[in-house]
């Protein structure tokens, strides 16, 4: 990842040095894991002194919180955008899965930190992120429930189905690399077909 990517990932974060630290945090957490990463590692990756980190983030945990919160806010906005522009439950799930999976593939390094390091957060910060996760799951569950009521989805429990759908997308961040056979878009399309079959949809 390059520093020019930081503005794309976190456009609302100012100043640029804070974005550079977030990007350095992502790279360090992804390489070493949160607990094995020091503030010196992060500052060094950003080309700054260790003291510079504390100007923008009071702790390593605060930096992880900023990264995780922004990542979950972006994925929530993604799923809400699909629901806002599409009314048919089958197409909603198709597009939702395509976009959700493609995001986790395209941003796999960021997504891996966002999704797999959040349990290192202090309780209060973890609850903020957990609330965003519950909202994402709620959106997906509501779409699945609509499809069940319309007779196009056939599952036993929409709660379990929603978690399964999201888990498939989240797991992409764990294994995806630029060497993967499919592009993020292609992978999203393949996963959407798998999910629709999982939900019992009859595909033409």
Short mmCIF file of C-alpha atoms in Angstrom, two decimals:
data_model
loop_
_atom_site.label_atom_id
_atom_site.label_comp_id
_atom_site.label_asym_id
_atom_site.label_seq_id
_atom_site.Cartn_x
_atom_site.Cartn_y
_atom_site.Cartn_z
CA UNK A 1 0.00 0.00 0.00
CA UNK A 2 1.14 3.53 -0.71
CA UNK A 3 0.62 6.68 1.28
CA UNK A 4 -1.55 8.07 -1.54
CA UNK A 5 -4.03 5.36 -0.61
CA UNK A 6 -4.57 6.89 2.83
CA UNK A 7 -6.73 9.72 1.50
CA UNK A 8 -8.90 7.21 -0.36
CA UNK A 9 -9.33 4.98 2.68
CA UNK A 10 -9.92 7.72 5.24
CA UNK A 11 -10.97 10.87 3.35
CA UNK A 12 -12.46 12.53 6.45
CA UNK A 13 -9.34 12.10 8.60
CA UNK A 14 -7.20 15.19 9.00
CA UNK A 15 -4.35 16.03 8.93
CA UNK A 16 -2.50 13.88 6.43
CA UNK A 17 -0.04 12.80 9.12
CA UNK A 18 -2.91 11.13 11.01
CA UNK A 19 -3.86 9.22 7.87
CA UNK A 20 -0.22 8.20 7.39
CA UNK A 21 -0.17 6.81 10.92
CA UNK A 22 -3.39 4.87 10.30
CA UNK A 23 -1.92 3.36 7.15
CA UNK A 24 1.30 2.52 8.98
CA UNK A 25 -0.79 0.98 11.76
CA UNK A 26 -2.64 -1.20 9.26
CA UNK A 27 0.60 -2.41 7.71
CA UNK A 28 2.20 -3.10 11.10
CA UNK A 29 -0.84 -4.82 12.64
CA UNK A 30 -1.31 -6.95 9.52
CA UNK A 31 2.35 -8.00 9.51
CA UNK A 32 2.95 -8.59 13.22
CA UNK A 33 -0.47 -8.68 14.86
CA UNK A 34 -1.74 -6.01 17.23
CA UNK A 35 -0.12 -7.29 20.41
CA UNK A 36 3.33 -7.78 18.85
CA UNK A 37 3.34 -4.31 17.29
CA UNK A 38 4.91 -1.42 19.20
CA UNK A 39 4.24 2.28 18.82
CA UNK A 40 7.83 2.57 17.62
CA UNK A 41 7.06 0.08 14.81
CA UNK A 42 4.11 2.19 13.70
CA UNK A 43 5.95 5.49 13.87
CA UNK A 44 8.91 4.04 11.99
CA UNK A 45 6.63 2.71 9.22
CA UNK A 46 5.12 6.19 8.91
CA UNK A 47 8.56 7.81 8.81
CA UNK A 48 7.98 9.65 12.08
CA UNK A 49 9.35 9.71 15.60
CA UNK A 50 7.48 7.67 18.27
CA UNK A 51 6.42 10.93 19.94
CA UNK A 52 4.62 12.01 16.75
CA UNK A 53 2.08 9.22 17.10
CA UNK A 54 0.84 10.59 20.43
CA UNK A 55 0.09 13.95 18.84
CA UNK A 56 -2.76 12.32 16.91
CA UNK A 57 -3.57 9.14 18.86
CA UNK A 58 -3.21 8.85 22.66
CA UNK A 59 -2.38 5.14 22.46
CA UNK A 60 -1.89 2.16 20.18
CA UNK A 61 -5.44 1.07 21.11
CA UNK A 62 -6.81 4.46 20.01
CA UNK A 63 -5.16 3.98 16.62
CA UNK A 64 -6.65 0.50 16.25
CA UNK A 65 -10.05 1.90 17.24
CA UNK A 66 -9.87 4.58 14.56
CA UNK A 67 -8.94 2.00 11.91
CA UNK A 68 -11.64 -0.47 12.97
CA UNK A 69 -14.37 2.14 13.39
CA UNK A 70 -13.77 3.67 9.97
CA UNK A 71 -13.67 0.24 8.33
CA UNK A 72 -16.98 -0.80 9.84
CA UNK A 73 -18.58 2.54 9.00
CA UNK A 74 -17.53 2.10 5.38
CA UNK A 75 -18.97 -1.42 5.13
CA UNK A 76 -22.20 -0.30 6.82
CA UNK A 77 -22.51 2.53 4.29
CA UNK A 78 -21.89 0.00 1.52
CA UNK A 79 -24.71 -2.35 2.52
CA UNK A 80 -27.10 0.52 3.27
CA UNK A 81 -26.40 1.99 -0.16
CA UNK A 82 -27.39 -1.26 -1.86
CA UNK A 83 -30.64 -1.48 0.12
CA UNK A 84 -31.45 2.16 -0.68
CA UNK A 85 -31.12 1.74 -4.45
CA UNK A 86 -32.67 -1.72 -4.91
CA UNK A 87 -36.04 -3.11 -3.79
CA UNK A 88 -36.07 -6.72 -4.99
CA UNK A 89 -34.65 -8.96 -2.20
CA UNK A 90 -32.85 -11.27 -4.64
CA UNK A 91 -31.11 -8.37 -6.36
CA UNK A 92 -30.43 -6.74 -3.00
CA UNK A 93 -28.56 -9.80 -1.76
CA UNK A 94 -26.81 -10.26 -5.08
CA UNK A 95 -25.48 -6.71 -5.15
CA UNK A 96 -24.84 -6.58 -1.41
CA UNK A 97 -22.67 -9.69 -1.50
CA UNK A 98 -20.88 -8.55 -4.66
CA UNK A 99 -19.95 -5.21 -3.08
CA UNK A 100 -19.19 -6.60 0.39
CA UNK A 101 -16.92 -9.36 -0.93
CA UNK A 102 -15.20 -7.08 -3.45
CA UNK A 103 -14.47 -4.54 -0.69
CA UNK A 104 -12.88 -7.20 1.52
CA UNK A 105 -10.80 -8.46 -1.41
CA UNK A 106 -9.74 -5.05 -2.73
CA UNK A 107 -8.91 -3.79 0.76
CA UNK A 108 -7.81 -7.15 2.14
CA UNK A 109 -4.96 -5.83 4.29
CA UNK A 110 -7.12 -3.14 5.90
CA UNK A 111 -10.08 -5.52 6.19
CA UNK A 112 -7.95 -8.17 7.90
CA UNK A 113 -7.03 -5.69 10.63
CA UNK A 114 -10.58 -4.30 10.84
CA UNK A 115 -12.17 -7.71 11.15
CA UNK A 116 -9.62 -9.82 13.01
CA UNK A 117 -7.93 -7.46 15.47
CA UNK A 118 -11.01 -5.79 16.96
CA UNK A 119 -11.02 -8.03 20.05
CA UNK A 120 -7.86 -6.25 21.17
CA UNK A 121 -9.92 -3.09 21.70
CA UNK A 122 -10.80 -1.91 25.23
CA UNK A 123 -14.38 -2.69 26.24
CA UNK A 124 -15.84 0.76 25.57
CA UNK A 125 -14.31 1.08 22.12
CA UNK A 126 -15.16 -2.53 21.30
CA UNK A 127 -18.84 -1.83 22.03
CA UNK A 128 -18.84 1.08 19.56
CA UNK A 129 -17.55 -1.23 16.83
CA UNK A 130 -19.84 -4.08 17.93
CA UNK A 131 -22.83 -1.76 17.51
CA UNK A 132 -21.79 -1.10 13.91
CA UNK A 133 -21.41 -4.84 13.33
CA UNK A 134 -24.88 -5.49 14.72
CA UNK A 135 -26.32 -2.85 12.39
CA UNK A 136 -24.63 -4.42 9.36
CA UNK A 137 -26.01 -7.81 10.35
CA UNK A 138 -29.45 -6.31 10.90
CA UNK A 139 -29.54 -4.88 7.38
CA UNK A 140 -28.65 -8.24 5.86
CA UNK A 141 -31.10 -10.09 8.12
CA UNK A 142 -33.94 -7.75 7.13
CA UNK A 143 -33.27 -8.36 3.44
CA UNK A 144 -33.25 -12.12 4.00
CA UNK A 145 -36.48 -11.90 5.98
CA UNK A 146 -38.10 -9.92 3.16
CA UNK A 147 -37.03 -12.62 0.73
CA UNK A 148 -38.43 -15.34 2.98
CA UNK A 149 -41.76 -13.51 3.19
CA UNK A 150 -41.78 -13.15 -0.60
CA UNK A 151 -41.07 -16.88 -1.02
CA UNK A 152 -37.75 -16.39 -2.83
CA UNK A 153 -35.46 -17.38 0.07
CA UNK A 154 -35.85 -20.66 1.93
CA UNK A 155 -33.86 -20.81 5.17
CA UNK A 156 -34.68 -21.91 8.68
CA UNK A 157 -33.41 -18.90 10.60
CA UNK A 158 -32.65 -15.46 9.09
CA UNK A 159 -30.27 -14.62 11.98
CA UNK A 160 -28.05 -17.62 11.21
CA UNK A 161 -28.32 -17.03 7.47
CA UNK A 162 -27.27 -13.38 7.81
CA UNK A 163 -24.23 -14.33 9.86
CA UNK A 164 -23.27 -16.98 7.34
CA UNK A 165 -23.54 -14.51 4.45
CA UNK A 166 -21.36 -11.95 6.23
CA UNK A 167 -18.86 -14.56 7.40
CA UNK A 168 -18.21 -15.62 3.82
CA UNK A 169 -17.36 -12.06 2.87
CA UNK A 170 -15.27 -11.33 5.95
CA UNK A 171 -13.18 -14.47 5.44
CA UNK A 172 -12.06 -13.20 2.05
CA UNK A 173 -9.76 -10.73 3.82
CA UNK A 174 -7.96 -13.62 5.50
CA UNK A 175 -6.81 -15.36 2.34
CA UNK A 176 -7.12 -12.98 -0.62
CA UNK A 177 -3.99 -11.59 -2.27
CA UNK A 178 -3.24 -9.87 -5.57
CA UNK A 179 -2.14 -13.28 -6.86
CA UNK A 180 -5.66 -14.68 -6.55
CA UNK A 181 -7.22 -16.09 -9.70
CA UNK A 182 -10.21 -13.76 -9.57
CA UNK A 183 -10.32 -9.99 -9.42
CA UNK A 184 -12.28 -8.55 -6.46
CA UNK A 185 -15.24 -7.89 -8.77
CA UNK A 186 -15.18 -11.43 -10.20
CA UNK A 187 -14.94 -12.93 -6.73
CA UNK A 188 -17.88 -10.85 -5.57
CA UNK A 189 -19.96 -12.10 -8.47
CA UNK A 190 -19.05 -15.73 -7.79
CA UNK A 191 -19.83 -15.38 -4.09
CA UNK A 192 -23.19 -13.76 -4.83
CA UNK A 193 -24.22 -16.81 -6.86
CA UNK A 194 -23.10 -19.11 -4.04
CA UNK A 195 -25.03 -17.10 -1.46
CA UNK A 196 -28.23 -17.09 -3.52
CA UNK A 197 -28.01 -20.87 -3.84
CA UNK A 198 -27.35 -21.12 -0.09
CA UNK A 199 -30.51 -19.12 0.55
CA UNK A 200 -32.53 -21.50 -1.60
CA UNK A 201 -33.09 -19.18 -4.54
CA UNK A 202 -33.94 -20.80 -7.85
CA UNK A 203 -31.51 -19.32 -10.39
CA UNK A 204 -32.30 -19.36 -14.09
#
